[in-house]
Amino acid sequence: MRRTGNKARAAAALALATWCVLATATASAERADRDKPVNIESDSLIADEAKKVATFEGKVVLTQGSLIIRADRIVVQQDNDGFQRGVATGNPARFRHKREGLGEYIDGEALRIEYDTRADRVEFFKGARLRRDSGDDIRGDYISYDARTERFTVKASNEASGSGREGRVRATIMPKKPAPQTPASPGIGRQD
């Protein structure tokens, strides 16, 4: 019995490591979260130590500092080199994370969210959406974020929608408010 508990803990640690990396890769994520404990709650966990796969199912909630991932299912697999690949699925799967140095959060959702530590990339599939507290909002059928290059790619579906139009990428970029200017001190810039 004790051995099964160790395997479950090892599989949980594998899953935690994958999603810790997600926290560091998500568009200027809060660096302080890396040092915080990761907690996962789910209705069930199936761990296959030989295949290095852990599957969390049923109202899965992963938290680490400001990072929160909610999904119906999270599957994590580790390769022989120690790289992890995680897949979160839901209707939709969601995440929320604080941006580094800002009081702003990034929210994302899709039917499937995948992260690959070898490629250092997060991908959102089907009904993908990323939002910032500032009001910026990007939607498409597919969104990819490459953490190495800090580049986003957003694609629309080629399938026709119910309105007879092809899917489109939608972006709302809110105007940035100018920084407050300090009033000039009396006498500065005056020439008598």
C-alpha positions as a Markdown table, in Angstrom:
| # | Residue | x | y | z |
|---|---|---|---|---|
| 1 | Met | 0.0 | 0.0 | 0.0 |
| 2 | Arg | 2.7 | 2.4 | 0.9 |
| 3 | Arg | 4.4 | 1.9 | -2.5 |
| 4 | Thr | 1.2 | 2.9 | -4.3 |
| 5 | Gly | 1.1 | 6.1 | -2.3 |
| 6 | Asn | 4.7 | 6.9 | -3.3 |
| 7 | Lys | 3.8 | 6.3 | -7.0 |
| 8 | Ala | 0.8 | 8.6 | -6.7 |
| 9 | Arg | 2.9 | 11.3 | -5.1 |
| 10 | Ala | 5.6 | 10.9 | -7.8 |
| 11 | Ala | 3.0 | 11.2 | -10.5 |
| 12 | Ala | 1.5 | 14.2 | -8.8 |
| 13 | Ala | 4.9 | 15.8 | -8.6 |
| 14 | Leu | 5.4 | 15.2 | -12.3 |
| 15 | Ala | 2.1 | 16.9 | -13.1 |
| 16 | Leu | 3.0 | 19.8 | -10.8 |
| 17 | Ala | 6.4 | 20.3 | -12.5 |
| 18 | Thr | 4.7 | 20.6 | -15.9 |
| 19 | Trp | 2.2 | 23.2 | -14.7 |
| 20 | Cys | 5.0 | 25.1 | -12.8 |
| 21 | Val | 6.6 | 25.6 | -16.1 |
| 22 | Leu | 3.4 | 26.8 | -17.6 |
| 23 | Ala | 3.4 | 29.5 | -15.0 |
| 24 | Thr | 6.8 | 30.8 | -16.1 |
| 25 | Ala | 5.9 | 30.8 | -19.8 |
| 26 | Thr | 2.6 | 32.6 | -19.8 |
| 27 | Ala | 3.3 | 36.1 | -21.1 |
| 28 | Ser | 5.4 | 37.7 | -18.4 |
| 29 | Ala | 4.0 | 35.6 | -15.6 |
| 30 | Glu | 4.6 | 36.5 | -12.0 |
| 31 | Arg | 8.1 | 35.1 | -11.2 |
| 32 | Ala | 7.4 | 34.9 | -7.5 |
| 33 | Asp | 4.9 | 32.1 | -8.1 |
| 34 | Arg | 7.7 | 29.7 | -9.1 |
| 35 | Asp | 8.7 | 29.4 | -5.5 |
| 36 | Lys | 5.2 | 28.7 | -4.2 |
| 37 | Pro | 3.8 | 25.3 | -3.6 |
| 38 | Val | 1.5 | 23.7 | -6.2 |
| 39 | Asn | -1.8 | 22.2 | -5.1 |
| 40 | Ile | -4.0 | 20.0 | -7.3 |
| 41 | Glu | -7.5 | 18.9 | -6.4 |
| 42 | Ser | -9.5 | 16.5 | -8.5 |
| 43 | Asp | -12.1 | 13.8 | -8.2 |
| 44 | Ser | -9.6 | 11.1 | -9.2 |
| 45 | Leu | -5.9 | 10.5 | -10.1 |
| 46 | Ile | -4.6 | 7.7 | -12.1 |
| 47 | Ala | -0.8 | 7.4 | -12.2 |
| 48 | Asp | 1.2 | 5.1 | -14.4 |
| 49 | Glu | 4.8 | 5.3 | -13.2 |
| 50 | Ala | 6.2 | 3.0 | -15.9 |
| 51 | Lys | 4.8 | 5.2 | -18.7 |
| 52 | Lys | 5.4 | 8.4 | -16.6 |
| 53 | Val | 1.8 | 9.6 | -17.1 |
| 54 | Ala | -0.5 | 11.1 | -14.5 |
| 55 | Thr | -4.2 | 11.8 | -15.2 |
| 56 | Phe | -6.3 | 14.0 | -13.0 |
| 57 | Glu | -10.1 | 14.0 | -13.7 |
| 58 | Gly | -13.2 | 15.6 | -12.4 |
| 59 | Lys | -13.3 | 19.3 | -11.5 |
| 60 | Val | -9.5 | 19.6 | -11.6 |
| 61 | Val | -8.2 | 22.8 | -9.9 |
| 62 | Leu | -4.4 | 23.5 | -10.0 |
| 63 | Thr | -3.1 | 26.5 | -8.0 |
| 64 | Gln | 0.4 | 27.9 | -7.6 |
| 65 | Gly | 0.5 | 31.5 | -6.2 |
| 66 | Ser | -1.5 | 33.6 | -8.6 |
| 67 | Leu | -1.8 | 30.8 | -11.2 |
| 68 | Ile | -5.1 | 29.0 | -11.3 |
| 69 | Ile | -6.0 | 26.3 | -13.9 |
| 70 | Arg | -9.4 | 24.7 | -14.0 |
| 71 | Ala | -10.2 | 21.8 | -16.2 |
| 72 | Asp | -12.3 | 18.6 | -16.5 |
| 73 | Arg | -9.1 | 16.6 | -17.0 |
| 74 | Ile | -5.4 | 17.2 | -16.9 |
| 75 | Val | -3.0 | 14.6 | -18.3 |
| 76 | Val | 0.8 | 15.0 | -17.9 |
| 77 | Gln | 3.5 | 12.9 | -19.5 |
| 78 | Gln | 7.3 | 13.1 | -19.0 |
| 79 | Asp | 9.8 | 11.9 | -21.6 |
| 80 | Asn | 13.1 | 10.2 | -20.9 |
| 81 | Asp | 15.0 | 13.5 | -20.9 |
| 82 | Gly | 12.7 | 14.9 | -18.2 |
| 83 | Phe | 10.6 | 17.2 | -20.4 |
| 84 | Gln | 6.9 | 17.3 | -19.8 |
| 85 | Arg | 3.9 | 17.7 | -21.9 |
| 86 | Gly | 0.6 | 18.6 | -20.3 |
| 87 | Val | -2.9 | 18.6 | -21.7 |
| 88 | Ala | -5.8 | 20.3 | -19.9 |
| 89 | Thr | -9.3 | 19.8 | -21.4 |
| 90 | Gly | -12.6 | 21.1 | -20.4 |
| 91 | Asn | -15.7 | 22.9 | -21.5 |
| 92 | Pro | -13.7 | 25.1 | -21.5 |
| 93 | Ala | -10.4 | 24.6 | -19.7 |
| 94 | Arg | -9.4 | 27.9 | -18.1 |
| 95 | Phe | -6.4 | 29.6 | -16.5 |
| 96 | Arg | -5.7 | 32.9 | -14.7 |
| 97 | His | -2.3 | 34.3 | -13.9 |
| 98 | Lys | -0.9 | 37.6 | -12.7 |
| 99 | Arg | 1.6 | 39.4 | -15.0 |
| 100 | Glu | 5.1 | 40.1 | -13.6 |
| 101 | Gly | 5.4 | 43.5 | -12.0 |
| 102 | Leu | 1.8 | 44.6 | -12.9 |
| 103 | Gly | -1.5 | 44.5 | -11.0 |
| 104 | Glu | -2.9 | 42.9 | -14.1 |
| 105 | Tyr | -4.1 | 39.4 | -14.8 |
| 106 | Ile | -4.2 | 37.3 | -18.0 |
| 107 | Asp | -7.1 | 34.9 | -18.4 |
| 108 | Gly | -7.2 | 32.2 | -21.0 |
| 109 | Glu | -9.6 | 29.5 | -22.1 |
| 110 | Ala | -10.0 | 26.9 | -24.7 |
| 111 | Leu | -11.5 | 23.4 | -25.0 |
| 112 | Arg | -7.9 | 22.1 | -24.9 |
| 113 | Ile | -4.7 | 23.7 | -23.6 |
| 114 | Glu | -1.4 | 22.1 | -24.2 |
| 115 | Tyr | 2.1 | 22.9 | -22.9 |
| 116 | Asp | 5.3 | 21.4 | -24.1 |
| 117 | Thr | 8.4 | 22.1 | -21.9 |
| 118 | Arg | 10.8 | 21.0 | -24.6 |
| 119 | Ala | 9.4 | 23.5 | -27.1 |
| 120 | Asp | 8.6 | 26.0 | -24.3 |
| 121 | Arg | 5.2 | 26.6 | -26.0 |
| 122 | Val | 1.6 | 26.9 | -24.8 |
| 123 | Glu | -1.2 | 26.2 | -27.3 |
| 124 | Phe | -4.9 | 26.8 | -27.0 |
| 125 | Phe | -7.3 | 24.8 | -29.3 |
| 126 | Lys | -11.0 | 25.3 | -30.2 |
| 127 | Gly | -12.6 | 28.4 | -28.8 |
| 128 | Ala | -9.3 | 29.9 | -27.8 |
| 129 | Arg | -9.3 | 33.2 | -26.0 |
| 130 | Leu | -6.8 | 35.4 | -24.1 |
| 131 | Arg | -7.8 | 38.5 | -22.1 |
| 132 | Arg | -6.1 | 41.0 | -20.0 |
| 133 | Asp | -7.6 | 43.2 | -17.2 |
| 134 | Ser | -6.9 | 46.2 | -19.4 |
| 135 | Gly | -9.6 | 45.0 | -21.8 |
| 136 | Asp | -7.4 | 43.6 | -24.5 |
| 137 | Asp | -9.0 | 40.4 | -25.9 |
| 138 | Ile | -7.8 | 38.0 | -28.5 |
| 139 | Arg | -10.0 | 35.2 | -29.9 |
| 140 | Gly | -9.4 | 32.5 | -32.5 |
| 141 | Asp | -9.7 | 28.8 | -33.0 |
| 142 | Tyr | -6.0 | 28.4 | -32.2 |
| 143 | Ile | -3.6 | 30.5 | -30.2 |
| 144 | Ser | 0.1 | 29.6 | -29.7 |
| 145 | Tyr | 2.5 | 31.4 | -27.4 |
| 146 | Asp | 6.3 | 30.7 | -27.8 |
| 147 | Ala | 8.0 | 31.6 | -24.5 |
| 148 | Arg | 11.4 | 31.6 | -26.1 |
| 149 | Thr | 10.6 | 34.3 | -28.7 |
| 150 | Glu | 7.6 | 35.8 | -26.8 |
| 151 | Arg | 5.6 | 35.5 | -30.0 |
| 152 | Phe | 1.9 | 34.9 | -30.3 |
| 153 | Thr | 0.2 | 33.2 | -33.3 |
| 154 | Val | -3.6 | 33.4 | -33.6 |
| 155 | Lys | -5.5 | 31.5 | -36.3 |
| 156 | Ala | -9.1 | 31.2 | -37.2 |
| 157 | Ser | -10.9 | 28.0 | -38.2 |
| 158 | Asn | -11.4 | 27.3 | -41.9 |
| 159 | Glu | -14.8 | 26.0 | -41.2 |
| 160 | Ala | -17.8 | 28.1 | -42.1 |
| 161 | Ser | -19.8 | 29.4 | -39.2 |
| 162 | Gly | -23.6 | 29.3 | -38.9 |
| 163 | Ser | -23.7 | 32.8 | -40.5 |
| 164 | Gly | -22.1 | 31.4 | -43.7 |
| 165 | Arg | -18.9 | 33.3 | -43.1 |
| 166 | Glu | -15.5 | 31.7 | -42.4 |
| 167 | Gly | -14.1 | 31.9 | -38.9 |
| 168 | Arg | -12.1 | 35.0 | -38.1 |
| 169 | Val | -9.5 | 36.1 | -35.7 |
| 170 | Arg | -10.9 | 38.8 | -33.4 |
| 171 | Ala | -8.8 | 41.2 | -31.4 |
| 172 | Thr | -9.7 | 44.1 | -29.2 |
| 173 | Ile | -6.8 | 46.3 | -28.2 |
| 174 | Met | -7.7 | 49.0 | -25.7 |
| 175 | Pro | -6.0 | 52.4 | -25.9 |
| 176 | Lys | -3.3 | 52.8 | -23.4 |
| 177 | Lys | -3.8 | 55.6 | -20.9 |
| 178 | Pro | -0.9 | 58.1 | -20.9 |
| 179 | Ala | 1.2 | 58.3 | -17.8 |
| 180 | Pro | 0.2 | 61.1 | -15.5 |
| 181 | Gln | 2.3 | 64.2 | -16.0 |
| 182 | Thr | 3.6 | 66.0 | -13.0 |
| 183 | Pro | 2.9 | 69.8 | -12.9 |
| 184 | Ala | 5.9 | 72.0 | -13.6 |
| 185 | Ser | 7.3 | 73.7 | -10.5 |
| 186 | Pro | 7.0 | 77.5 | -10.4 |
| 187 | Gly | 10.0 | 79.2 | -11.9 |
| 188 | Ile | 11.2 | 76.1 | -13.9 |
| 189 | Gly | 11.6 | 76.9 | -17.5 |
| 190 | Arg | 10.9 | 80.6 | -16.9 |
| 191 | Gln | 13.2 | 83.2 | -18.2 |
| 192 | Asp | 12.7 | 86.7 | -16.8 |
